[in-house]
Amino acid sequence: MIKSFMFKHRLRAVQLGASLAIGGACLWMILAQLAPGFWDDVSVELRGLHPMSFVMAAVCTCVSFLALGRYDATAHRHFRTGISSRQANISGTAAIALAQTLGLGVLTGAVARWRMLPGISMGMALRLSGFICLSFMAALLVVTALACLVLPAPSFTFWPALAVILALPLAVAAAFFYPTVTVGRLRMKVPSLAALCSILFWTAIDTMAAATALYLLIPGDAIAFTTLLPLFLMALGAALLTGTPGGVGPFELVLFGFAPEVASVQLLSGIIAFRAIYYAAPALIAMVAMMRPLTKSDLSAPVPLLKLNDASRAEVGIIRQNGGYLLQSAETDCAVWPTGQTLCALFDPLTRPNNDFIKTVQNEARLKNLIPVLYKCSANTALLARSAAWFVSHIADEAVLKPVGFDITAAPFRTLRRKLRAAQKSGVIIKQATTLPLAQMAQVDAAWQQANGRARGGTMGVFCADYLAHQQVFLAYRGNTLIAFASFHSGTHEWCLDLMRQRSDVPDGTMHSLIHHAIVCAGQRAIPRLSLAATPACPDPSSAVMVKLAQYVVRQSGGAGLRQFKSNFRPRWQSLYAAAPNRAVLAVGLADITRAVHRPDAPLAVAQPHHHDENYEVASRLAS
């Protein structure tokens, strides 16, 4: 332990020594080229600056630091620290003001954040500093590349800048498809696209304001702003990479080296004034602010999973295994599921939907750097979303029936009766589980996955004892051998089909018998509504091309077979919708839900995911 502590301190000492040496070498190279009397000329230029130049530069500095504080708000949301945006902005602004002046930004910034926010540990402060430093450098690289391509810049920057811009879509795709990255034993959550866009936006505002402050402090018309901006961004990147205190040395060297037509006296005069206003003054203010740390102010944590059995939609029980939770407020209660990019509000609100429901979901999504999406909601909730100017799409049809008085003697149930007789003749016996035969069920589950491919997750259930313990489970035996089973989310208002499993050699009609037995049991318990879950939405008949494409999607996802199977029970088909603030956000949200279903992270407190009855999961927009 002592050796590790001493090693870390020696490493930091080496880093500080290297930064100071780099800064000193850069300054020596600059000073060696200065003519005698240079500093007298600089003094004259500084005294000649108009006072309004200092005032406007100070205003630009304030704008820049307001943007800087937003980095911390984004980082705190990413790490779910529970720190309010206001406190994150204040502590982040102070930390960055000190870090950019003292050098060794990650370490000094972490100490400042730890001091300002007593509610976080030093480890979390280091993670926040590292996140902000790396994400800012990545955003600065993109902003610099854009500036070098659009504005006058040194010719050698063209190809590197073009390479950065061309690689940007690949980086975005990687962040989308791999929201978590595992390096050895370390598992890291990649910032969401919303977080990355926020950081990129505030980086552009921050650097534009800082460059404007420098431009206003350079005497006369020594350099055009369009020429200065790409050079400033390059100099800022060099200063941050070397970690020298205040970026002294590398910053000046880049500006002097690539702006040779500018009078060195005027340029250095502007840099000195810029350092006084942009570095020294904010650092002094930050030191004063650190004398009085902020008080701890946590945001309300997600509400535990309570009262799910009383929900109007039994399918909200899916949040027991996918990391979802109940979002409860004074206005509304609903089940939400955070994915890599999306905060997915599942189904309808648990309470009566109102106009505050959409705002509640949007606010929660913002607090987690995610985009808000309503998924598989009813027409009433979809109308509420449309009244809020959200884009709504018909994505699925849910099979619903009334268990009480369910009678299959009528003519439309001819096929179902034939299936039930076939299973009965084959010796299939249906039982409702009182004790789960987990070992046999696991064998059936494994056989299903071997026949149907990799298991899915997300809004599909999982095969797990803790999860199934909350459900109604029905078993199909042939002799003493378990050959199939089905599970239902259960509540006081509804049962909903969740997990369907069978061996490849089960007799015809086995799954029909399982579902029919569950319907009868639900009717005996006076359950008013039973859902056989959803299938893809029917193709839009207005376009022949759309019909063909939608039919292809349905065939590939198995939707046609599911609809035919469920139709044997003569359900009422109820339209389900997805909604988001606009069409583009909905497309991203549905794509992210699809990714989370087909490439699930490890479920919470479960053994393994399964291949669900609803194996299409997200209907294509083409099927709307």
Coordinates of C-alpha atoms in Angstrom, one line a residue:
M1 CA 0.0 0.0 0.0
I2 CA 2.8 2.4 1.0
K3 CA 4.8 1.5 -2.2
S4 CA 1.7 2.1 -4.4
F5 CA 1.2 5.5 -2.7
M6 CA 4.8 6.5 -3.1
F7 CA 4.8 5.4 -6.8
K8 CA 1.7 7.5 -7.6
H9 CA 3.3 10.6 -6.0
R10 CA 6.6 10.0 -7.9
L11 CA 4.6 9.6 -11.1
R12 CA 2.8 12.9 -10.5
A13 CA 6.1 14.6 -9.7
V14 CA 7.6 13.3 -12.9
Q15 CA 4.5 14.5 -14.9
L16 CA 4.8 18.0 -13.2
G17 CA 8.5 18.1 -13.9
A18 CA 8.0 17.1 -17.6
S19 CA 5.3 19.7 -18.0
L20 CA 7.4 22.5 -16.5
A21 CA 10.4 21.4 -18.7
I22 CA 8.3 21.5 -21.8
G23 CA 6.9 24.9 -20.9
G24 CA 10.3 26.3 -20.1
A25 CA 11.8 24.9 -23.4
C26 CA 9.0 26.6 -25.4
L27 CA 9.4 29.9 -23.6
W28 CA 13.2 29.8 -24.2
M29 CA 12.6 29.2 -28.0
I30 CA 10.3 32.2 -28.1
L31 CA 12.4 34.6 -26.0
A32 CA 15.5 33.7 -27.9
Q33 CA 13.9 35.3 -31.0
L34 CA 12.8 38.6 -29.3
A35 CA 14.6 41.8 -30.2
P36 CA 16.1 44.2 -27.6
G37 CA 13.5 46.6 -26.2
F38 CA 10.7 44.1 -27.0
W39 CA 9.1 44.3 -23.6
D40 CA 9.0 48.1 -23.7
D41 CA 7.0 47.9 -26.9
V42 CA 4.7 45.4 -25.3
S43 CA 4.1 47.7 -22.4
V44 CA 3.2 50.5 -24.8
E45 CA 0.8 48.3 -26.6
L46 CA -0.9 47.2 -23.4
R47 CA -1.4 50.8 -22.2
G48 CA -2.8 51.7 -25.6
L49 CA -5.6 49.1 -25.5
H50 CA -9.1 50.7 -25.2
P51 CA -10.9 50.0 -21.9
M52 CA -13.9 48.7 -23.9
S53 CA -11.6 45.9 -25.2
F54 CA -11.1 44.7 -21.7
V55 CA -14.8 44.9 -20.9
M56 CA -15.8 42.9 -24.0
A57 CA -13.1 40.4 -23.4
A58 CA -14.4 39.9 -19.8
V59 CA -17.9 39.4 -21.2
C60 CA -16.6 36.7 -23.6
T61 CA -14.7 35.1 -20.7
C62 CA -17.9 34.9 -18.7
V63 CA -19.7 33.3 -21.7
S64 CA -16.8 30.8 -22.0
F65 CA -16.9 29.8 -18.3
L66 CA -20.7 29.5 -18.4
A67 CA -20.2 26.9 -21.1
L68 CA -17.3 25.3 -19.2
G69 CA -19.6 24.6 -16.3
R70 CA -22.0 22.7 -18.5
Y71 CA -19.3 20.0 -19.0
D72 CA -19.6 19.0 -15.3
A73 CA -23.4 19.0 -15.5
T74 CA -23.2 16.5 -18.3
A75 CA -20.6 14.4 -16.5
H76 CA -22.6 14.2 -13.3
R77 CA -25.6 13.0 -15.2
H78 CA -23.4 10.4 -16.9
F79 CA -22.2 9.1 -13.6
R80 CA -25.6 9.4 -11.9
T81 CA -24.0 11.2 -8.9
G82 CA -27.3 12.9 -7.9
I83 CA -25.6 16.3 -7.8
S84 CA -27.9 19.1 -9.1
S85 CA -27.1 20.8 -12.3
R86 CA -26.6 24.1 -10.5
Q87 CA -24.0 22.7 -8.1
A88 CA -22.3 20.8 -10.9
N89 CA -22.0 24.0 -13.0
I90 CA -20.5 26.0 -10.1
S91 CA -18.0 23.3 -9.0
G92 CA -17.1 22.6 -12.5
T93 CA -16.4 26.2 -13.4
A94 CA -14.2 26.7 -10.3
A95 CA -12.4 23.4 -11.0
I96 CA -11.6 24.2 -14.6
A97 CA -10.6 27.8 -13.7
L98 CA -8.0 26.4 -11.3
A99 CA -6.9 23.4 -13.5
Q100 CA -6.2 25.4 -16.6
T101 CA -4.1 27.9 -14.6
L102 CA -2.2 25.5 -12.4
G103 CA -1.7 22.7 -15.0
L104 CA -2.1 18.9 -14.5
G105 CA -5.8 19.4 -15.2
V106 CA -7.1 16.0 -14.2
L107 CA -5.5 16.0 -10.8
T108 CA -6.0 19.7 -9.8
G109 CA -9.6 19.6 -11.2
A110 CA -10.4 16.5 -9.2
V111 CA -9.1 18.1 -6.0
A112 CA -11.1 21.2 -6.6
R113 CA -14.3 19.2 -7.3
W114 CA -13.7 17.0 -4.2
R115 CA -13.3 20.2 -2.1
M116 CA -16.4 22.0 -3.6
L117 CA -18.7 18.9 -3.4
P118 CA -18.2 17.1 -0.1
G119 CA -20.9 14.6 -1.1
I120 CA -18.6 12.8 -3.6
S121 CA -15.5 10.7 -3.0
M122 CA -12.0 11.5 -4.4
G123 CA -12.4 8.5 -6.7
M124 CA -15.5 9.9 -8.2
A125 CA -13.9 13.3 -8.5
L126 CA -11.0 11.8 -10.4
R127 CA -13.5 9.9 -12.7
L128 CA -15.4 13.2 -13.3
S129 CA -12.1 15.0 -14.1
G130 CA -10.9 12.3 -16.4
F131 CA -14.3 12.1 -18.2
I132 CA -14.4 15.9 -18.7
C133 CA -10.8 16.0 -19.9
L134 CA -11.1 13.2 -22.4
S135 CA -14.5 14.2 -23.7
F136 CA -13.4 17.9 -24.1
M137 CA -10.2 16.9 -25.9
A138 CA -12.3 14.7 -28.3
A139 CA -14.8 17.5 -28.9
L140 CA -11.9 20.0 -29.3
L141 CA -10.4 17.8 -32.0
V142 CA -13.7 17.8 -34.0
V143 CA -14.2 21.6 -33.6
T144 CA -10.6 22.2 -34.6
A145 CA -10.9 19.9 -37.6
L146 CA -14.0 21.8 -38.8
A147 CA -12.3 25.2 -38.3
C148 CA -9.3 24.0 -40.2
L149 CA -11.4 22.8 -43.1
V150 CA -13.7 25.9 -43.3
L151 CA -11.4 28.8 -42.3
P152 CA -7.9 29.8 -43.4
A153 CA -5.5 27.5 -41.7
P154 CA -2.0 26.1 -42.3
S155 CA -2.0 23.9 -45.3
F156 CA -0.6 20.8 -43.4
T157 CA -3.8 20.7 -41.3
F158 CA -6.1 19.8 -44.3
W159 CA -5.6 16.1 -44.5
P160 CA -5.6 15.4 -40.7
A161 CA -8.7 17.5 -40.3
L162 CA -10.4 15.7 -43.2
A163 CA -9.5 12.3 -41.6
V164 CA -11.0 13.4 -38.3
I165 CA -14.3 14.5 -39.9
L166 CA -14.5 11.2 -42.0
A167 CA -13.8 9.2 -38.9
L168 CA -16.6 11.0 -36.9
P169 CA -19.5 8.8 -38.2
L170 CA -17.5 5.7 -37.3
A171 CA -17.0 7.0 -33.8
V172 CA -20.7 7.8 -33.5
A173 CA -21.7 4.3 -34.7
A174 CA -19.3 2.7 -32.2
A175 CA -20.8 4.8 -29.4
F176 CA -24.2 3.7 -30.5
F177 CA -23.6 0.0 -30.9
Y178 CA -21.3 -0.4 -27.9
P179 CA -22.8 1.7 -25.0
T180 CA -20.6 -0.2 -22.6
V181 CA -16.9 -1.2 -23.0
T182 CA -15.0 -3.8 -21.1
V183 CA -11.3 -3.5 -20.7
G184 CA -10.0 -6.3 -18.5
R185 CA -12.0 -6.2 -15.4
L186 CA -13.0 -2.6 -15.9
R187 CA -16.5 -2.0 -17.3
M188 CA -17.1 1.5 -18.6
K189 CA -20.3 3.2 -19.8
V190 CA -19.7 5.1 -23.0
P191 CA -21.3 8.6 -23.0
S192 CA -24.7 8.7 -24.8
L193 CA -25.0 10.4 -28.1
A194 CA -27.0 13.1 -26.3
A195 CA -24.1 13.7 -23.9
L196 CA -21.6 13.8 -26.7
C197 CA -23.7 16.3 -28.7
S198 CA -24.0 18.4 -25.6
I199 CA -20.3 18.4 -25.0
L200 CA -19.6 19.2 -28.6
F201 CA -22.0 22.1 -28.6
W202 CA -20.7 23.6 -25.4
T203 CA -17.1 23.1 -26.6
A204 CA -17.9 25.1 -29.7
I205 CA -19.4 27.9 -27.6
D206 CA -16.6 27.9 -25.1
T207 CA -13.8 28.0 -27.6
M208 CA -15.5 30.6 -29.8
A209 CA -15.9 32.9 -26.8
A210 CA -12.3 32.3 -25.6
A211 CA -10.9 33.0 -29.1
T212 CA -13.0 36.2 -29.3
A213 CA -11.7 37.4 -26.0
L214 CA -8.1 36.9 -27.3
Y215 CA -9.0 38.6 -30.6
L216 CA -10.4 41.7 -28.8
L217 CA -7.2 42.0 -26.8
I218 CA -4.7 42.0 -29.7
P219 CA -4.0 45.6 -30.5
G220 CA -5.0 47.0 -33.9
D221 CA -6.0 44.9 -36.8
A222 CA -3.0 42.6 -36.5
I223 CA -4.9 39.4 -37.5
A224 CA -8.3 38.5 -38.8
F225 CA -10.6 36.5 -36.5
T226 CA -11.1 33.8 -39.2
T227 CA -7.3 33.3 -39.3
L228 CA -6.9 33.4 -35.5
L229 CA -9.6 30.9 -34.6
P230 CA -8.0 27.7 -36.1
L231 CA -4.6 28.8 -34.7
F232 CA -6.2 29.4 -31.3
L233 CA -7.8 26.0 -31.3
M234 CA -4.5 24.3 -32.2
A235 CA -2.6 26.3 -29.6
L236 CA -5.2 25.3 -26.9
G237 CA -4.9 21.7 -27.8
A238 CA -1.1 21.8 -27.5
A239 CA -1.4 23.5 -24.2
L240 CA -3.8 20.9 -22.8
L241 CA -1.7 18.0 -24.1
T242 CA 1.4 19.2 -22.4
G243 CA -0.3 20.1 -19.2
T244 CA 1.9 23.1 -18.5
P245 CA 0.5 25.6 -15.9
G246 CA -1.7 28.0 -17.8
G247 CA -0.6 26.4 -21.0
V248 CA 2.4 28.7 -20.9
G249 CA 4.9 27.9 -23.6
P250 CA 3.2 25.6 -26.0
F251 CA 0.3 28.0 -26.5
E252 CA 2.6 30.9 -27.4
L253 CA 4.8 28.7 -29.5
V254 CA 2.0 27.5 -31.7
L255 CA 0.6 31.0 -32.2
F256 CA 4.0 32.5 -32.9
G257 CA 5.0 29.7 -35.2
F258 CA 1.9 29.6 -37.5
A259 CA 1.1 33.3 -37.5
P260 CA 4.4 34.8 -38.7
E261 CA 2.8 37.7 -40.6
V262 CA 1.5 39.1 -37.3
A263 CA 3.7 41.6 -35.4
S264 CA 5.1 39.7 -32.4
V265 CA 4.7 42.7 -30.2
Q266 CA 1.0 42.9 -30.8
L267 CA 0.5 39.2 -30.6
L268 CA 2.3 38.8 -27.3
S269 CA 0.6 41.9 -25.9
G270 CA -2.8 40.3 -26.6
I271 CA -1.7 37.0 -25.1
I272 CA -0.5 38.7 -21.8
A273 CA -3.8 40.6 -21.5
F274 CA -5.7 37.4 -22.4
R275 CA -3.9 35.5 -19.6
A276 CA -4.8 38.1 -17.1
I277 CA -8.5 38.2 -17.9
Y278 CA -9.1 34.6 -19.0
Y279 CA -6.7 32.7 -16.6
A280 CA -5.6 34.8 -13.6
A281 CA -8.9 36.5 -12.7
P282 CA -11.1 33.3 -12.9
A283 CA -8.5 31.3 -10.9
L284 CA -8.5 34.0 -8.1
I285 CA -12.3 33.9 -8.0
A286 CA -12.3 30.1 -7.9
M287 CA -9.9 30.1 -5.0
V288 CA -12.2 32.4 -3.1
A289 CA -15.2 30.1 -3.9
M290 CA -13.3 27.0 -2.7
M291 CA -13.1 28.5 0.8
R292 CA -16.8 27.8 1.2
P293 CA -17.7 24.4 -0.2
L294 CA -21.3 23.7 -1.4
T295 CA -23.7 21.9 0.7
K296 CA -24.8 18.4 -0.3
S297 CA -28.0 18.4 -2.4
D298 CA -28.9 15.1 -3.9
L299 CA -31.6 14.6 -6.5
S300 CA -34.3 12.2 -5.7
A301 CA -33.3 8.6 -6.4
P302 CA -35.4 6.2 -8.5
V303 CA -38.3 4.8 -6.5
P304 CA -38.1 1.1 -5.6
L305 CA -40.2 -1.4 -7.4
L306 CA -43.4 -1.1 -5.5
K307 CA -47.1 -1.8 -6.3
L308 CA -46.4 -3.4 -9.7
N309 CA -49.2 -5.8 -9.1
D310 CA -51.6 -3.0 -8.9
A311 CA -50.6 -1.5 -12.3
S312 CA -53.2 -1.4 -15.1
R313 CA -50.7 -3.0 -17.4
A314 CA -49.2 -6.2 -16.0
E315 CA -46.4 -6.1 -18.5
V316 CA -44.6 -3.4 -16.5
G317 CA -43.2 -6.3 -14.5
I318 CA -40.6 -6.5 -17.2
I319 CA -38.6 -3.8 -15.4
R320 CA -37.8 -6.3 -12.7
Q321 CA -35.0 -7.6 -15.0
N322 CA -33.9 -4.9 -17.5
G323 CA -32.7 -2.2 -15.2
G324 CA -35.9 -0.2 -15.4
Y325 CA -37.7 1.5 -12.5
L326 CA -40.8 3.3 -11.5
L327 CA -40.7 7.0 -12.2
Q328 CA -43.0 8.5 -9.6
S329 CA -43.8 12.2 -9.1
A330 CA -46.7 14.4 -8.0
E331 CA -48.0 14.5 -11.5
T332 CA -47.7 10.9 -12.8
D333 CA -46.3 7.4 -12.3
C334 CA -44.8 5.3 -15.1
A335 CA -42.3 2.6 -15.8
V336 CA -39.2 3.6 -17.5
W337 CA -36.3 1.7 -19.0
P338 CA -32.9 3.4 -19.7
T339 CA -30.9 2.0 -22.6
G340 CA -27.7 3.3 -24.1
Q341 CA -29.3 6.3 -25.8
T342 CA -33.0 6.3 -24.8
L343 CA -35.1 6.7 -21.7
C344 CA -38.0 4.5 -22.7
A345 CA -41.3 5.1 -21.0
L346 CA -42.9 1.7 -21.3
F347 CA -46.6 1.3 -22.1
D348 CA -49.1 3.7 -20.4
P349 CA -48.7 5.6 -17.1
L350 CA -49.6 3.6 -14.1
T351 CA -51.9 6.4 -13.1
R352 CA -54.3 8.3 -15.4
P353 CA -52.2 10.1 -18.1
N354 CA -52.2 13.9 -18.0
N355 CA -50.4 16.8 -19.6
D356 CA -47.5 16.6 -17.1
F357 CA -46.7 13.0 -18.1
I358 CA -44.7 14.0 -21.2
K359 CA -42.8 16.7 -19.3
T360 CA -42.0 14.3 -16.5
V361 CA -40.5 11.8 -19.0
Q362 CA -38.6 14.6 -20.8
N363 CA -37.1 15.9 -17.5
E364 CA -36.0 12.5 -16.4
A365 CA -34.4 11.8 -19.8
R366 CA -32.5 15.1 -19.6
L367 CA -31.2 14.2 -16.1
K368 CA -29.7 11.0 -17.6
N369 CA -28.3 12.4 -20.9
L370 CA -30.9 10.3 -22.8
I371 CA -33.5 11.0 -25.4
P372 CA -37.2 10.4 -24.3
V373 CA -39.3 7.8 -26.1
L374 CA -42.7 6.4 -25.4
Y375 CA -42.9 2.7 -26.4
K376 CA -45.9 0.5 -26.9
C377 CA -48.4 2.9 -25.5
S378 CA -52.1 2.9 -26.2
A379 CA -54.0 5.3 -28.4
N380 CA -55.0 7.6 -25.4
T381 CA -51.3 8.1 -24.4
A382 CA -50.4 8.5 -28.1
L383 CA -53.0 11.3 -28.4
L384 CA -51.4 13.0 -25.4
A385 CA -48.0 12.8 -27.0
R386 CA -49.4 14.2 -30.3
S387 CA -51.0 17.1 -28.5
A388 CA -47.5 17.9 -27.2
A389 CA -46.3 18.0 -30.8
W390 CA -44.5 14.7 -30.6
F391 CA -44.2 12.4 -33.6
V392 CA -46.3 9.2 -33.2
S393 CA -45.9 6.0 -35.1
H394 CA -48.1 2.8 -35.0
I395 CA -45.6 0.0 -34.4
A396 CA -47.5 -3.0 -33.0
D397 CA -50.9 -4.7 -32.4
E398 CA -51.7 -6.3 -29.0
A399 CA -53.9 -9.3 -28.7
V400 CA -56.3 -8.8 -25.9
L401 CA -59.2 -11.0 -24.6
K402 CA -61.6 -11.3 -21.6
P403 CA -60.8 -14.4 -19.6
V404 CA -64.2 -14.3 -17.7
G405 CA -66.7 -16.3 -19.8
F406 CA -64.1 -17.3 -22.4
D407 CA -65.9 -20.0 -24.4
I408 CA -64.4 -22.0 -27.2
T409 CA -67.5 -23.9 -28.3
A410 CA -68.4 -21.3 -30.9
A411 CA -67.5 -21.9 -34.6
P412 CA -64.6 -19.4 -34.8
F413 CA -62.6 -21.6 -32.3
R414 CA -62.7 -24.7 -34.6
T415 CA -58.9 -24.7 -35.1
L416 CA -58.2 -24.1 -31.4
R417 CA -60.4 -27.0 -30.4
R418 CA -58.6 -29.3 -32.9
K419 CA -55.2 -28.2 -31.5
L420 CA -56.4 -28.9 -27.9
R421 CA -57.6 -32.4 -28.9
A422 CA -54.4 -33.2 -30.6
A423 CA -52.4 -32.3 -27.5
Q424 CA -54.7 -34.3 -25.3
K425 CA -54.4 -37.4 -27.5
S426 CA -50.6 -37.1 -27.3
G427 CA -50.8 -37.4 -23.5
V428 CA -49.9 -33.7 -22.8
I429 CA -50.9 -32.7 -19.3
I430 CA -51.0 -29.0 -18.3
K431 CA -50.4 -27.9 -14.7
Q432 CA -50.1 -24.5 -13.0
A433 CA -46.8 -24.4 -11.1
T434 CA -46.8 -24.1 -7.4
T435 CA -43.1 -24.9 -7.1
L436 CA -41.0 -24.2 -10.1
P437 CA -39.0 -27.2 -11.5
L438 CA -36.1 -25.0 -12.3
A439 CA -33.7 -27.7 -13.4
Q440 CA -36.1 -29.1 -16.0
M441 CA -37.2 -25.6 -17.1
A442 CA -33.6 -24.7 -17.7
Q443 CA -33.2 -27.8 -19.9
V444 CA -36.3 -26.7 -21.9
D445 CA -34.9 -23.1 -22.1
A446 CA -31.5 -24.4 -23.4
A447 CA -33.2 -26.6 -26.0
W448 CA -35.2 -23.6 -27.2
Q449 CA -32.2 -21.4 -27.5
Q450 CA -30.3 -24.1 -29.3
A451 CA -33.1 -24.3 -31.9
N452 CA -33.8 -20.6 -32.1
G453 CA -30.4 -18.8 -31.7
R454 CA -29.0 -16.4 -29.2
A455 CA -31.3 -15.2 -26.4
R456 CA -32.6 -11.7 -26.4
G457 CA -33.3 -9.2 -23.6
G458 CA -34.5 -5.7 -22.9
T459 CA -38.3 -5.7 -23.1
M460 CA -38.3 -9.4 -23.4
G461 CA -38.4 -11.5 -20.2
V462 CA -35.6 -13.7 -18.9
F463 CA -35.4 -17.2 -17.6
C464 CA -34.5 -16.7 -14.0
A465 CA -36.0 -18.0 -10.7
D466 CA -36.2 -14.5 -9.1
Y467 CA -38.0 -13.1 -12.2
L468 CA -40.4 -16.0 -12.6
A469 CA -41.3 -16.0 -8.9
H470 CA -43.4 -12.9 -9.6
Q471 CA -45.3 -14.6 -12.5
Q472 CA -48.0 -17.1 -13.1
V473 CA -46.2 -20.2 -14.7
F474 CA -47.9 -23.0 -16.5
L475 CA -46.2 -26.3 -17.3
A476 CA -46.7 -28.9 -20.0
Y477 CA -45.7 -32.5 -19.2
R478 CA -45.6 -35.7 -21.2
G479 CA -45.4 -38.4 -18.7
N480 CA -42.9 -37.1 -16.1
T481 CA -41.0 -35.0 -18.6
L482 CA -41.4 -31.3 -18.8
I483 CA -41.7 -30.4 -22.5
A484 CA -42.9 -26.8 -22.5
F485 CA -43.9 -23.9 -20.2
A486 CA -45.4 -20.4 -20.4
S487 CA -45.3 -17.6 -18.0
F488 CA -47.5 -14.5 -17.5
H489 CA -46.9 -11.2 -15.9
S490 CA -49.7 -11.0 -13.3
G491 CA -51.6 -8.2 -11.6
T492 CA -55.0 -7.5 -10.1
H493 CA -56.2 -6.0 -13.4
E494 CA -54.4 -8.1 -16.1
W495 CA -52.3 -11.0 -17.0
C496 CA -49.9 -10.7 -19.9
L497 CA -48.1 -13.5 -21.8
D498 CA -44.3 -13.2 -21.3
L499 CA -42.2 -16.3 -21.6
M500 CA -42.9 -19.2 -24.0
R501 CA -40.6 -22.2 -24.1
Q502 CA -40.9 -25.6 -25.7
R503 CA -38.7 -28.5 -26.9
S504 CA -38.3 -29.0 -30.6
D505 CA -40.2 -32.3 -30.5
V506 CA -43.4 -31.3 -28.6
P507 CA -46.7 -32.6 -29.8
D508 CA -48.9 -30.4 -31.9
G509 CA -51.1 -28.1 -29.9
T510 CA -49.0 -28.1 -26.7
M511 CA -48.5 -24.3 -26.6
H512 CA -52.2 -23.8 -27.5
S513 CA -53.1 -25.9 -24.5
L514 CA -50.8 -23.9 -22.2
I515 CA -52.3 -20.6 -23.2
H516 CA -55.9 -22.0 -23.0
H517 CA -55.3 -23.3 -19.5
A518 CA -53.9 -19.9 -18.4
I519 CA -57.0 -18.2 -19.8
V520 CA -59.3 -20.5 -17.9
C521 CA -57.4 -20.0 -14.7
A522 CA -57.5 -16.2 -15.2
G523 CA -61.2 -16.3 -15.7
Q524 CA -61.7 -18.4 -12.6
R525 CA -59.9 -15.6 -10.7
A526 CA -62.0 -12.9 -12.3
I527 CA -59.1 -11.3 -14.0
P528 CA -60.8 -8.7 -16.3
R529 CA -58.1 -8.6 -19.1
L530 CA -55.6 -11.0 -20.5
S531 CA -53.0 -9.9 -23.1
L532 CA -51.2 -12.3 -25.4
A533 CA -48.6 -9.6 -26.0
A534 CA -48.1 -7.8 -29.3
T535 CA -47.2 -8.6 -32.9
P536 CA -45.8 -6.3 -35.6
A537 CA -48.3 -3.7 -36.9
C538 CA -50.0 -4.6 -40.2
P539 CA -48.5 -3.1 -43.3
D540 CA -49.8 0.3 -44.5
P541 CA -51.9 -0.6 -47.6
S542 CA -51.4 2.9 -49.2
S543 CA -48.1 2.0 -50.8
A544 CA -47.3 -1.2 -52.6
V545 CA -43.5 -0.8 -51.9
M546 CA -44.1 -0.2 -48.2
V547 CA -46.3 -3.2 -48.0
K548 CA -43.7 -5.4 -49.6
L549 CA -40.9 -4.1 -47.4
A550 CA -43.1 -4.3 -44.2
Q551 CA -44.1 -7.9 -45.1
Y552 CA -40.4 -8.8 -45.5
V553 CA -39.7 -7.4 -42.0
V554 CA -42.6 -9.3 -40.5
R555 CA -41.5 -12.6 -42.2
Q556 CA -37.9 -12.1 -40.9
S557 CA -39.1 -11.4 -37.4
G558 CA -41.6 -14.3 -37.2
G559 CA -44.4 -11.8 -36.8
A560 CA -46.7 -13.6 -39.2
G561 CA -46.5 -16.9 -37.3
L562 CA -47.1 -15.1 -34.0
R563 CA -50.2 -13.4 -35.3
Q564 CA -51.6 -16.6 -36.7
F565 CA -50.9 -18.4 -33.4
K566 CA -52.6 -15.7 -31.3
S567 CA -55.5 -15.4 -33.8
N568 CA -56.6 -18.9 -32.8
F569 CA -57.8 -17.4 -29.5
R570 CA -59.9 -14.8 -31.3
P571 CA -58.5 -11.8 -29.4
R572 CA -59.3 -8.1 -30.0
W573 CA -56.4 -6.4 -31.7
Q574 CA -55.4 -3.1 -30.0
S575 CA -53.0 -0.7 -31.7
L576 CA -49.8 0.2 -29.9
Y577 CA -47.7 3.3 -30.6
A578 CA -44.2 4.7 -30.2
A579 CA -43.7 8.5 -29.8
A580 CA -40.8 10.9 -29.5
P581 CA -40.2 14.7 -29.8
N582 CA -39.6 14.4 -33.6
R583 CA -39.2 11.8 -36.4
A584 CA -35.4 11.7 -36.2
V585 CA -35.4 11.1 -32.4
L586 CA -38.0 8.4 -32.8
A587 CA -35.8 6.6 -35.4
V588 CA -32.8 6.8 -33.1
G589 CA -34.8 5.6 -30.2
L590 CA -36.4 2.6 -31.9
A591 CA -33.0 1.7 -33.3
D592 CA -31.5 1.8 -29.8
I593 CA -34.3 -0.3 -28.4
T594 CA -33.7 -2.8 -31.2
R595 CA -30.0 -2.9 -30.3
A596 CA -30.7 -3.3 -26.6
V597 CA -33.1 -6.2 -27.4
H598 CA -30.7 -8.0 -29.8
R599 CA -27.5 -7.1 -28.0
P600 CA -28.5 -7.0 -24.4
D601 CA -26.3 -6.2 -21.5
A602 CA -26.2 -8.7 -18.7
P603 CA -29.6 -8.5 -17.0
L604 CA -29.8 -7.4 -13.4
A605 CA -29.9 -10.2 -10.9
V606 CA -30.7 -12.8 -13.5
A607 CA -28.9 -15.9 -14.9
Q608 CA -29.5 -15.5 -18.6
P609 CA -31.8 -13.9 -21.1
H610 CA -34.2 -15.9 -23.2
H611 CA -35.8 -16.0 -26.6
H612 CA -39.2 -14.4 -26.0
D613 CA -42.6 -15.1 -27.7
E614 CA -42.5 -11.6 -29.0
N615 CA -39.4 -12.2 -31.0
Y616 CA -39.7 -9.4 -33.5
E617 CA -39.7 -6.8 -30.7
V618 CA -39.6 -3.5 -32.7
A619 CA -41.7 -3.2 -35.8
S620 CA -40.2 -1.3 -38.6
R621 CA -41.4 2.2 -39.4
L622 CA -42.3 0.7 -42.8
A623 CA -45.0 -1.2 -41.0
S624 CA -46.7 1.9 -39.6

